[in-house]
Every structure is written in C-alpha cells, then in structure tokens.
N, CA and C atoms as an extended XYZ file, in Angstrom:
192
Properties=species:S:1:pos:R:3:atomname:S:1:resname:S:1:resid:I:1 pbc="F F F"
N        -5.273       -3.473       10.351 N   MET     1
C        -5.193       -4.637        9.485 CA  MET     1
C        -3.762       -4.773        8.961 C   MET     1
N        -3.174       -5.928        9.129 N   LEU     2
C        -1.830       -6.182        8.635 CA  LEU     2
C        -1.894       -6.667        7.198 C   LEU     2
N        -0.963       -6.189        6.387 N   MET     3
C        -0.914       -6.573        4.990 CA  MET     3
C         0.228       -7.567        4.812 C   MET     3
N        -0.044       -8.694        4.124 N   ASN     4
C         1.047       -9.640        3.913 CA  ASN     4
C         1.889       -9.213        2.720 C   ASN     4
N         3.015       -9.867        2.528 N   ASN     5
C         3.980       -9.499        1.496 CA  ASN     5
C         3.353       -9.544        0.102 C   ASN     5
N         2.520      -10.539       -0.158 N   GLU     6
C         1.865      -10.666       -1.473 CA  GLU     6
C         0.971       -9.466       -1.758 C   GLU     6
N         0.170       -9.069       -0.784 N   GLU     7
C        -0.712       -7.916       -0.960 CA  GLU     7
C         0.080       -6.625       -1.125 C   GLU     7
N         1.147       -6.493       -0.347 N   GLU     8
C         1.967       -5.291       -0.418 CA  GLU     8
C         2.637       -5.180       -1.788 C   GLU     8
N         3.151       -6.292       -2.327 N   PHE     9
C         3.763       -6.298       -3.653 CA  PHE     9
C         2.707       -5.972       -4.712 C   PHE     9
N         1.560       -6.612       -4.630 N   ALA    10
C         0.511       -6.449       -5.636 CA  ALA    10
C         0.001       -5.014       -5.735 C   ALA    10
N         0.026       -4.266       -4.662 N   GLN    11
C        -0.496       -2.901       -4.707 CA  GLN    11
C         0.379       -1.977       -5.557 C   GLN    11
N         1.626       -2.378       -5.856 N   TRP    12
C         2.524       -1.557       -6.670 CA  TRP    12
C         2.525       -1.963       -8.139 C   TRP    12
N         1.851       -3.068       -8.498 N   VAL    13
C         1.840       -3.570       -9.870 CA  VAL    13
C         0.693       -2.932      -10.651 C   VAL    13
N         1.043       -2.193      -11.717 N   ALA    14
C         0.024       -1.585      -12.569 CA  ALA    14
C        -0.463       -2.590      -13.608 C   ALA    14
N         0.443       -3.421      -14.148 N   SER    15
C         0.063       -4.475      -15.091 CA  SER    15
C         1.097       -5.584      -15.061 C   SER    15
N         0.639       -6.789      -15.389 N   LEU    16
C         1.491       -7.970      -15.374 CA  LEU    16
C         0.985       -8.922      -16.441 C   LEU    16
N         1.872       -9.319      -17.363 N   GLU    17
C         1.490      -10.235      -18.431 CA  GLU    17
C         2.588      -11.255      -18.648 C   GLU    17
N         2.181      -12.486      -18.947 N   SER    18
C         3.139      -13.522      -19.322 CA  SER    18
C         3.288      -13.488      -20.829 C   SER    18
N         4.521      -13.508      -21.290 N   GLY    19
C         4.787      -13.462      -22.719 CA  GLY    19
C         5.386      -14.760      -23.218 C   GLY    19
N         5.838      -14.739      -24.461 N   ASP    20
C         6.467      -15.900      -25.084 CA  ASP    20
C         7.824      -16.176      -24.471 C   ASP    20
N         8.286      -17.396      -24.592 N   CYS    21
C         9.628      -17.816      -24.172 CA  CYS    21
C         9.888      -17.595      -22.682 C   CYS    21
N         8.849      -17.605      -21.867 N   GLY    22
C         9.024      -17.492      -20.426 CA  GLY    22
C         9.220      -16.088      -19.893 C   GLY    22
N         9.044      -15.070      -20.727 N   TYR    23
C         9.199      -13.695      -20.258 CA  TYR    23
C         7.958      -13.246      -19.499 C   TYR    23
N         8.169      -12.421      -18.489 N   THR    24
C         7.078      -11.797      -17.744 CA  THR    24
C         7.241      -10.292      -17.878 C   THR    24
N         6.201       -9.637      -18.383 N   TYR    25
C         6.222       -8.180      -18.572 CA  TYR    25
C         5.480       -7.539      -17.424 C   TYR    25
N         6.160       -6.640      -16.728 N   ILE    26
C         5.564       -6.028      -15.545 CA  ILE    26
C         5.751       -4.515      -15.596 C   ILE    26
N         4.699       -3.819      -15.211 N   ARG    27
C         4.750       -2.359      -15.124 CA  ARG    27
C         4.327       -1.989      -13.710 C   ARG    27
N         5.194       -1.248      -13.036 N   PHE    28
C         4.880       -0.758      -11.702 CA  PHE    28
C         4.340        0.652      -11.802 C   PHE    28
N         3.674        1.080      -10.752 N   TYR    29
C         3.305        2.487      -10.662 CA  TYR    29
C         4.581        3.311      -10.487 C   TYR    29
N         4.567        4.539      -10.941 N   GLY    30
C         5.746        5.395      -10.944 CA  GLY    30
C         6.325        5.671       -9.569 C   GLY    30
N         5.494        5.601       -8.538 N   ASP    31
C         5.976        5.886       -7.191 CA  ASP    31
C         6.303        4.622       -6.391 C   ASP    31
N         6.482        3.498       -7.086 N   ALA    32
C         6.797        2.237       -6.406 CA  ALA    32
C         8.176        2.306       -5.757 C   ALA    32
N         8.305        1.760       -4.551 N   PRO    33
C         9.624        1.745       -3.902 CA  PRO    33
C        10.566        0.764       -4.614 C   PRO    33
N        11.838        0.919       -4.404 N   SER    34
C        12.834        0.115       -5.120 CA  SER    34
C        12.763       -1.376       -4.795 C   SER    34
N        12.280       -1.748       -3.619 N   TRP    35
C        12.254       -3.159       -3.247 CA  TRP    35
C        11.320       -3.979       -4.113 C   TRP    35
N        10.306       -3.359       -4.740 N   VAL    36
C         9.361       -4.140       -5.549 CA  VAL    36
C        10.029       -4.684       -6.804 C   VAL    36
N        10.992       -3.965       -7.353 N   ARG    37
C        11.740       -4.452       -8.521 CA  ARG    37
C        12.535       -5.711       -8.148 C   ARG    37
N        13.208       -5.676       -7.004 N   ASP    38
C        13.949       -6.854       -6.540 CA  ASP    38
C        13.008       -8.027       -6.282 C   ASP    38
N        11.880       -7.736       -5.701 N   GLU    39
C        10.895       -8.781       -5.412 CA  GLU    39
C        10.380       -9.413       -6.703 C   GLU    39
N        10.168       -8.625       -7.752 N   ALA    40
C         9.701       -9.153       -9.037 CA  ALA    40
C        10.725      -10.121       -9.620 C   ALA    40
N        11.999       -9.771       -9.564 N   VAL    41
C        13.043      -10.664      -10.078 CA  VAL    41
C        13.082      -11.947       -9.254 C   VAL    41
N        12.918      -11.844       -7.943 N   ASN    42
C        12.889      -13.034       -7.090 CA  ASN    42
C        11.709      -13.932       -7.449 C   ASN    42
N        10.567      -13.353       -7.776 N   ARG    43
C         9.363      -14.129       -8.073 CA  ARG    43
C         9.340      -14.686       -9.483 C   ARG    43
N         9.765      -13.882      -10.467 N   PHE    44
C         9.582      -14.250      -11.864 CA  PHE    44
C        10.870      -14.622      -12.577 C   PHE    44
N        12.020      -14.412      -11.960 N   GLY    45
C        13.287      -14.831      -12.537 CA  GLY    45
C        13.895      -13.823      -13.499 C   GLY    45
N        14.946      -14.298      -14.184 N   LYS    46
C        15.702      -13.422      -15.077 CA  LYS    46
C        14.913      -13.017      -16.318 C   LYS    46
N        13.829      -13.683      -16.616 N   GLY    47
C        13.008      -13.336      -17.772 CA  GLY    47
C        12.015      -12.225      -17.481 C   GLY    47
N        12.282      -11.435      -16.459 N   THR    48
C        11.398      -10.336      -16.101 CA  THR    48
C        11.760       -9.110      -16.927 C   THR    48
N        10.765       -8.559      -17.614 N   VAL    49
C        10.963       -7.357      -18.427 CA  VAL    49
C        10.170       -6.237      -17.766 C   VAL    49
N        10.862       -5.154      -17.419 N   PHE    50
C        10.212       -4.028      -16.762 CA  PHE    50
C         9.797       -2.995      -17.802 C   PHE    50
N         8.513       -2.701      -17.832 N   LEU    51
C         7.989       -1.674      -18.722 CA  LEU    51
C         8.017       -0.340      -17.983 C   LEU    51
N         8.155        0.775      -18.702 N   PRO    52
C         8.210        2.070      -18.019 CA  PRO    52
C         6.876        2.393      -17.334 C   PRO    52
N         6.942        3.024      -16.163 N   PRO    53
C         5.702        3.390      -15.465 CA  PRO    53
C         4.974        4.494      -16.226 C   PRO    53
N         3.663        4.510      -16.093 N   ARG    54
C         2.867        5.535      -16.757 CA  ARG    54
C         2.253        6.531      -15.792 C   ARG    54
N         2.049        6.124      -14.562 N   GLN    55
C         1.365        6.982      -13.590 CA  GLN    55
C         1.735        6.550      -12.188 C   GLN    55
N         1.426        7.383      -11.224 N   ASN    56
C         1.592        7.019       -9.826 CA  ASN    56
C         0.368        6.221       -9.371 C   ASN    56
N         0.529        5.528       -8.294 N   ARG    57
C        -0.565        4.725       -7.734 CA  ARG    57
C        -1.654        5.657       -7.240 C   ARG    57
N        -2.907        5.286       -7.482 N   PRO    58
C        -4.001        6.131       -6.962 CA  PRO    58
C        -3.999        6.134       -5.438 C   PRO    58
N        -4.422        7.232       -4.823 N   PRO    59
C        -4.457        7.289       -3.362 CA  PRO    59
C        -5.396        6.249       -2.769 C   PRO    59
N        -5.081        5.770       -1.579 N   ALA    60
C        -5.916        4.783       -0.910 CA  ALA    60
C        -7.332        5.315       -0.760 C   ALA    60
N        -8.297        4.475       -1.050 N   GLY    61
C        -9.698        4.864       -0.901 CA  GLY    61
C       -10.249        5.609       -2.107 C   GLY    61
N        -9.458        5.840       -3.130 N   ALA    62
C        -9.934        6.547       -4.324 CA  ALA    62
C       -10.831        5.622       -5.133 C   ALA    62
N       -11.863        6.163       -5.687 N   VAL    63
C       -12.794        5.409       -6.511 CA  VAL    63
C       -12.286        5.432       -7.940 C   VAL    63
N       -12.174        4.241       -8.528 N   ALA    64
C       -11.673        4.156       -9.916 CA  ALA    64
C       -12.747        4.481      -10.922 C   ALA    64
C-alpha cells in the first residue's frame, strides 16, 4: 500500500491546534524526521509554533 504525502505527514503529528491571531500550534512525535518541520511551515505558514515533543511515535500496529 502506498502512502500519500498527507498521510505520511499526519503520522508524525502528535497534536495540532489553531490558536488566536492565525497561529497554528503543532507537536510532533520525538522521533519525527526533519522534513516534517519544513512541511508544517509550508502548510501553515510563518505563524507555526512548534511545541516540544513528549514521546516517540507508537510502533505500527500497536493498540492504543
């Protein structure tokens, strides 16, 4: 199964919230590759605020 860019980006996002004045608050998993940060700025603009990661992404197939 091929994963598109949207799905691949979304798997690294731990939380995403829209704030006041056009800011977007985003938290990635701790093991996210560096390209996801660039992709977030491309998608949400200069009002992107990166919150510190809290954990690594759960392994594929793990039950939450």
